[in-house]
Short mmCIF file of C-alpha atoms in Angstrom, two decimals:
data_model
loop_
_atom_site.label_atom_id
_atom_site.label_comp_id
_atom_site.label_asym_id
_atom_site.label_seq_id
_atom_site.Cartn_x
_atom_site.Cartn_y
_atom_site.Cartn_z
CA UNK V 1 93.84 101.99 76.87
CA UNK V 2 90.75 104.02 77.57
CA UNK V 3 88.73 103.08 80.97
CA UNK V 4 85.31 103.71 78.94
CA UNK V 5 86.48 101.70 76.37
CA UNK V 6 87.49 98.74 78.74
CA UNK V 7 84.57 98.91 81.31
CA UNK V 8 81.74 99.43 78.04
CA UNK V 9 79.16 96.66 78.02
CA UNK V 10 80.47 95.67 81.98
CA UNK V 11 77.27 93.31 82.86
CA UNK V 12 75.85 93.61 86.57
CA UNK V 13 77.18 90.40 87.70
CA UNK V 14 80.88 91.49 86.83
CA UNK V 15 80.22 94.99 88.71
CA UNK V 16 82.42 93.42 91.75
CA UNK V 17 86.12 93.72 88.98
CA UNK V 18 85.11 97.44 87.59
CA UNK V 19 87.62 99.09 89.69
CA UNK V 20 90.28 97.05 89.50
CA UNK V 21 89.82 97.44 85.68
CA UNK V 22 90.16 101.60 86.14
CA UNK V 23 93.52 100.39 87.66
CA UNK V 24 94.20 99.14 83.84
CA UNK V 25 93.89 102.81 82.68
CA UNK V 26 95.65 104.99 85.18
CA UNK V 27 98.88 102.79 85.01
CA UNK V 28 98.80 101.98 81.47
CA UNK V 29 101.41 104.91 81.15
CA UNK V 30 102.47 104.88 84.41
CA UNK V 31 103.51 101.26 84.83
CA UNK V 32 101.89 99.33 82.31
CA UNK V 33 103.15 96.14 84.42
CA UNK V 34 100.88 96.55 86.67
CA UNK V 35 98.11 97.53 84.19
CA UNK V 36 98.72 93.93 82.79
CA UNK V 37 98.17 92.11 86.28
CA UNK V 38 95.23 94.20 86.64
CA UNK V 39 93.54 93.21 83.67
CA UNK V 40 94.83 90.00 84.01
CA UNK V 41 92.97 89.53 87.15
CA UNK V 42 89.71 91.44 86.29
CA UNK V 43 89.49 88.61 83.54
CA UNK V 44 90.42 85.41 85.97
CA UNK V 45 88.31 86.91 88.67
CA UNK V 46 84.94 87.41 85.91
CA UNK V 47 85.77 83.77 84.98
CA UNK V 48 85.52 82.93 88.32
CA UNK V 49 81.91 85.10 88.69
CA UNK V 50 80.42 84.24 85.68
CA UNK V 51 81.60 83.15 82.02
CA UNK V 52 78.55 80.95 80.68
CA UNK V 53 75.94 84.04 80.73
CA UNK V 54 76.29 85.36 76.90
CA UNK V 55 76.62 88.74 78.04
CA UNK V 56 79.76 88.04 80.51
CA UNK V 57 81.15 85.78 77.86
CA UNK V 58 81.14 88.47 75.54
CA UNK V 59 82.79 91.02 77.99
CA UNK V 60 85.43 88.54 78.86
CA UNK V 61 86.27 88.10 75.43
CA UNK V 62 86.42 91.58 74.90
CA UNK V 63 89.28 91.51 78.34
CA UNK V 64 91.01 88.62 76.36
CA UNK V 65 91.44 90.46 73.43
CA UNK V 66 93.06 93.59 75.42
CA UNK V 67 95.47 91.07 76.94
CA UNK V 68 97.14 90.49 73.86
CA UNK V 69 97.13 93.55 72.49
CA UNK V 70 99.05 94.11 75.96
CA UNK V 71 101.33 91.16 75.70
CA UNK V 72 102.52 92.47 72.14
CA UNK V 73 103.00 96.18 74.16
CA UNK V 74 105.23 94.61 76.57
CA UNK V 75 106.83 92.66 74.33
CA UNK V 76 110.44 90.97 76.14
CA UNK V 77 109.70 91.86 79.88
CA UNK V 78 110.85 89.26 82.74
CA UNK V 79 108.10 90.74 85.10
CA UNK V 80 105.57 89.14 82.85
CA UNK V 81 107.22 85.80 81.97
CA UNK V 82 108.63 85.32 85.13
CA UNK V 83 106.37 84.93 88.36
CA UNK V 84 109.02 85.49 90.49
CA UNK V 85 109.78 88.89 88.94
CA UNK V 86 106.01 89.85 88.72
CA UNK V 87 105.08 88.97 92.49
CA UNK V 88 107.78 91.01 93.55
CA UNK V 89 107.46 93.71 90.89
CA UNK V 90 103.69 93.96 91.68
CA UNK V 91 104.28 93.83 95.40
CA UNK V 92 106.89 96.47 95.38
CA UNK V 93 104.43 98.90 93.65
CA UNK V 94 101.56 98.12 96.13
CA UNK V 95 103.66 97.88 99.49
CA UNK V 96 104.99 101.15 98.42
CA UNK V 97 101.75 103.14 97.83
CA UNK V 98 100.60 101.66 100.92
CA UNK V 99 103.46 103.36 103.35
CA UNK V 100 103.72 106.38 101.14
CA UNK V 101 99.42 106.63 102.37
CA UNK V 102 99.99 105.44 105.85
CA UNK V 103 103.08 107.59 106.16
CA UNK V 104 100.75 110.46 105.34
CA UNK V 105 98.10 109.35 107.54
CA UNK V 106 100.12 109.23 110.90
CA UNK V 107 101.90 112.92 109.63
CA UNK V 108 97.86 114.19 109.69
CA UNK V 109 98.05 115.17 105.85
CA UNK V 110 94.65 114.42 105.18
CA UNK V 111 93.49 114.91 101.98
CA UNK V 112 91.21 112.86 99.34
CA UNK V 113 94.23 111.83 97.43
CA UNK V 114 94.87 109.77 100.66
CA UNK V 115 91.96 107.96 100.62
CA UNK V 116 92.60 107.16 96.70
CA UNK V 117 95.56 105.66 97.40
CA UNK V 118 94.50 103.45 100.63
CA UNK V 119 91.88 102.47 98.05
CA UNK V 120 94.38 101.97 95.09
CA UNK V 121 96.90 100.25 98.05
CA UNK V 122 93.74 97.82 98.46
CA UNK V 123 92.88 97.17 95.15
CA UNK V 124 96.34 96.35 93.96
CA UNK V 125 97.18 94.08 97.27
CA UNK V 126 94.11 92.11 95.63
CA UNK V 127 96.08 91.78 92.21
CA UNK V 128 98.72 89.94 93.55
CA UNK V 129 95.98 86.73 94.85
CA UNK V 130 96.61 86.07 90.99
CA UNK V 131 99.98 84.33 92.30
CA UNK V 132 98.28 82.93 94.58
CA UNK V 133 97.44 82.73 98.27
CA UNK V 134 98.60 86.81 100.22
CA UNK V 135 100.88 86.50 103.14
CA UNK V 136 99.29 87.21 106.45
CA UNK V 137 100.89 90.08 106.57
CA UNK V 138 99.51 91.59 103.15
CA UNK V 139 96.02 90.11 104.14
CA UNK V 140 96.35 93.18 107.13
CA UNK V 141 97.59 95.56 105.24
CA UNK V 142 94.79 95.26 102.12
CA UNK V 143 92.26 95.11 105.31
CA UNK V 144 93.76 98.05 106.77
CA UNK V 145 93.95 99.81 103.68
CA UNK V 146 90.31 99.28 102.75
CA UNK V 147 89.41 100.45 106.00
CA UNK V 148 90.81 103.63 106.31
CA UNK V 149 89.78 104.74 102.94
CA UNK V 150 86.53 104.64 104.18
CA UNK V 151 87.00 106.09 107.70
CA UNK V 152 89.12 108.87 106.06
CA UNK V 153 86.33 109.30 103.26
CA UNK V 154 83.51 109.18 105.51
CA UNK V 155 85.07 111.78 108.04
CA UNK V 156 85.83 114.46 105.08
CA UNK V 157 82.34 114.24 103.90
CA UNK V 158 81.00 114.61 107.50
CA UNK V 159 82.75 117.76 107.53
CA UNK V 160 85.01 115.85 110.48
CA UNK V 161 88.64 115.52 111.23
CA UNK V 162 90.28 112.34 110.79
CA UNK V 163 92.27 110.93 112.97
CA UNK V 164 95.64 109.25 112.38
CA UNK V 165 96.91 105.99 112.46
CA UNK V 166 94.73 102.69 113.28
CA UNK V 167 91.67 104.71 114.25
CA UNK V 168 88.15 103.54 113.10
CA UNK V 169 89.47 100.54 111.48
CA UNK V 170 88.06 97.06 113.19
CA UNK V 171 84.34 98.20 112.79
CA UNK V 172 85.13 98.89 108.85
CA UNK V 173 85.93 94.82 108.47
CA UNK V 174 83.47 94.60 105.86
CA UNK V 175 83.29 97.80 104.20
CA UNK V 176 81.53 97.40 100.53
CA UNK V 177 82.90 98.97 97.54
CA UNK V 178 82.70 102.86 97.93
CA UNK V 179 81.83 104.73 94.30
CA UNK V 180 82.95 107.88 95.66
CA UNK V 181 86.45 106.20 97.62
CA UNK V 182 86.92 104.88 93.85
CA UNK V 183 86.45 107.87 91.84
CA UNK V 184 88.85 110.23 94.11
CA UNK V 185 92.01 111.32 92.07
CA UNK V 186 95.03 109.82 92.33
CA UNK V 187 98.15 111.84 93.83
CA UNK V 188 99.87 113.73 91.65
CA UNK V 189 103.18 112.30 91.79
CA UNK V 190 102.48 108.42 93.15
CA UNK V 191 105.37 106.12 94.79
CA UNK V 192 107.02 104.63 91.11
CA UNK V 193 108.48 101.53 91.91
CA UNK V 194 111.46 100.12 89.12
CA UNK V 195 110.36 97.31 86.59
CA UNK V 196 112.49 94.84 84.55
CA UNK V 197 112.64 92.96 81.45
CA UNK V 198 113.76 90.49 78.99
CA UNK V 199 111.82 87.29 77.25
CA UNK V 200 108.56 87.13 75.55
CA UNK V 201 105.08 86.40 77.35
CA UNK V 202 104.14 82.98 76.44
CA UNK V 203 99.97 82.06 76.36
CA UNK V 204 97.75 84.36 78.08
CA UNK V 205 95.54 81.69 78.56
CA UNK V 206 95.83 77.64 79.28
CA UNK V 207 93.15 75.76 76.80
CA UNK V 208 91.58 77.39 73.65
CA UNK V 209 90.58 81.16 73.37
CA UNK V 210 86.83 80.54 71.99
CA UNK V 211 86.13 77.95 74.73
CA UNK V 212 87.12 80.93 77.29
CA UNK V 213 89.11 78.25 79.26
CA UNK V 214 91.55 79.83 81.42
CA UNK V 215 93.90 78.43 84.46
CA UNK V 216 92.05 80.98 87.68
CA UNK V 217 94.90 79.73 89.94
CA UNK V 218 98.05 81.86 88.65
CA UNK V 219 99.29 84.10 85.83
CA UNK V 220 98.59 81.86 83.13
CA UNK V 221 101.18 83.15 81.08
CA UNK V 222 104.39 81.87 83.66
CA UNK V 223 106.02 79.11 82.52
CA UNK V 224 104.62 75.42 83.83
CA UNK V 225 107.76 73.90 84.99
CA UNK V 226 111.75 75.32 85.73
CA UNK V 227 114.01 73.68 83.32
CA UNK V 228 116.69 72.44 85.86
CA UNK V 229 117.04 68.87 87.32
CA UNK V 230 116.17 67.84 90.28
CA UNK V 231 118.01 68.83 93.11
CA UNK V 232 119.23 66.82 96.86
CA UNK V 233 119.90 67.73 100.19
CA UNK V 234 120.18 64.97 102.20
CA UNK V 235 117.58 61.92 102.18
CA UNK V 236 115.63 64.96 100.06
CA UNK V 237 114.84 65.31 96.97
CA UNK V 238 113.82 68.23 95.86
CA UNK V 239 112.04 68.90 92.72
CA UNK V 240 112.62 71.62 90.28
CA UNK V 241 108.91 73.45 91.49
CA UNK V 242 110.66 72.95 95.11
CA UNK V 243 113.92 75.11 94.22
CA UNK V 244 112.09 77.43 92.54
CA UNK V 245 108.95 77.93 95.24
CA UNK V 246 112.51 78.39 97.62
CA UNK V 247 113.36 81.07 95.57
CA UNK V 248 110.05 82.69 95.41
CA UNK V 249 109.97 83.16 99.19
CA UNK V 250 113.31 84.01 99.55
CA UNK V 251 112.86 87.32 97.04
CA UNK V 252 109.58 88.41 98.56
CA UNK V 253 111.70 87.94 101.84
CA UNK V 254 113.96 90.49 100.33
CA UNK V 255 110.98 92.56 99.04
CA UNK V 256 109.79 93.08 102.58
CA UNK V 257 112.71 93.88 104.14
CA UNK V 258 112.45 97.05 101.78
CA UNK V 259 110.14 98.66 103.05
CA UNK V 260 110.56 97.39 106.74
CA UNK V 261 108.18 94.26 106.59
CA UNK V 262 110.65 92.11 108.76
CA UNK V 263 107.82 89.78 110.06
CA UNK V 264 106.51 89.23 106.14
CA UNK V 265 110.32 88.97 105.66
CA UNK V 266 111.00 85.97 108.29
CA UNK V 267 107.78 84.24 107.56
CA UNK V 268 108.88 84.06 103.46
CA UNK V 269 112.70 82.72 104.91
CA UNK V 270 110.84 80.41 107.04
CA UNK V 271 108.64 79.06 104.28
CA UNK V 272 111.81 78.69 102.39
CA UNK V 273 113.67 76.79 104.56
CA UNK V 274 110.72 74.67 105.72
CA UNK V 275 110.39 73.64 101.83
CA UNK V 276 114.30 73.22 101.40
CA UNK V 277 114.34 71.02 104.66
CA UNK V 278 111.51 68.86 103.89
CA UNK V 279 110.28 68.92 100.08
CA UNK V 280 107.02 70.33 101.86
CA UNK V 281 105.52 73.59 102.33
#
């Protein structure tokens, strides 16, 4: 899936989603997972920017028609059916890049494949809003991220030294979009986290494809409802959305705790206990 191909004919009011679609290209062979949750949310994000101006409707169109040709590459893969599996899948992938950068940071291995991947860390953390709302937790890191792409970019130009860990950060809160921190290479061999699968994607979109109607909220291709009944505990009963939203904190709980993310971790077990307990989030 060529990047010129994807970004041709990108209108001006879109420009905001043209890096996350490069994402599209540089992990279409190396994890074409999250290649599909990139484009996935470069399309719900234009929606969100724009889809009534003919030449945004046309570009969108032009993102839905990659999606399927994507959803017929996949074919059977749980990470895409399931949004349990492709929170945690995508998650994984950008958690990871993010300590493999900071990890390199605090050793003082600067380099601009470090700022590509704070960038990429950034950009991906983004991706995930398509499940919905980011952890607190993933909120600072995505922040953090941003920010020392730039402070690391902006030292190597000014012929300075960097220095590590959370240096230069706060007064980066709202660093634009860099063209040169996007257009850095990528490190040669990048963090590769594993990926599952099984079942078919159902619709890429809710609604009809010419009307460009399209659920912004989550993944639209994750099923609408968990086919078990409903369960009790106690005076509560809990619905079949409660015992799965349960078991949607408690992985990314598990997630966390890989890569040492124990307060993400309790907050997710807390969630899921709070929802067990109470039928309320």
């Amino acid at each position: 899936m060529a990047t010129l191909a994807l970004l041709l004919g990108l209108p001006v009011q879109l420009k905001s989603i043209q890096h996350h679609l490069r994402k599209v290209q540089e992990h279409d062979k190396r994890d074409i997972v999250v290649a599909y949750y990139c484009l996935l949310y470069g399309m719900q994000t234009g929606m969100k920017i724009d889809s009534k101006t003919p030449g945004c409707r046309k570009f969108l169109s032009k993102l839905m028609d990659q999606l399927e040709t994507l959803k017929k590459q996949l074919g059977d893969n749980e990470t895409v059916t399931q949004e349990i599996d492709g929170c945690a899948h995508l998650e994984n992938y950008a958690l990871k890049m993010f300590w493999y950068t900071d990890n390199e940071d605090r050793a003082g291995r600067f380099h601009k494949n470090m700022i590509k991947s704070f960038y990429t860390a950034n950009l991906l953390i983004d991706v995930i809003t398509v499940f919905g709302e980011l952890t607190d937790k993933n909120v600072k890191h995505r922040k953090y991220a941003r920010g020392k792409a730039t402070y690391i970019h902006n030292c190597l130009k000014n012929g300075e030294t960097p220095q590590a860990g959370p240096v230069g950060i706060e007064e980066n809160n709202n660093v634009k979009e860099n063209e040169d921190v996007g257009a850095t290479s990528l490190p040669t061999q990048p963090p590769q986290p594993s990926s599952s699968s099984t079942s078919d994607p159902s619709n890429l979109a809710t609604g009809s494809y010419s009307g460009m109607q399209i659920s912004p909220g989550a993944p639209a291709n994750i099923p609408a409802k968990v086919p078990h009944s409903t369960a009790s505990q106690g005076d509560i009963c809990l619905t079949p959305e409660d015992v799965a939203g349960a078991q949607k904190y408690c992985k990314c709980a598990g997630s966390a705790l890989q890569y040492e993310g124990v307060g993400t971790a309790m907050q997710n077990l807390q969630k899921a206990l709070r929802l067990l307990t109470t039928g309320r989030e």
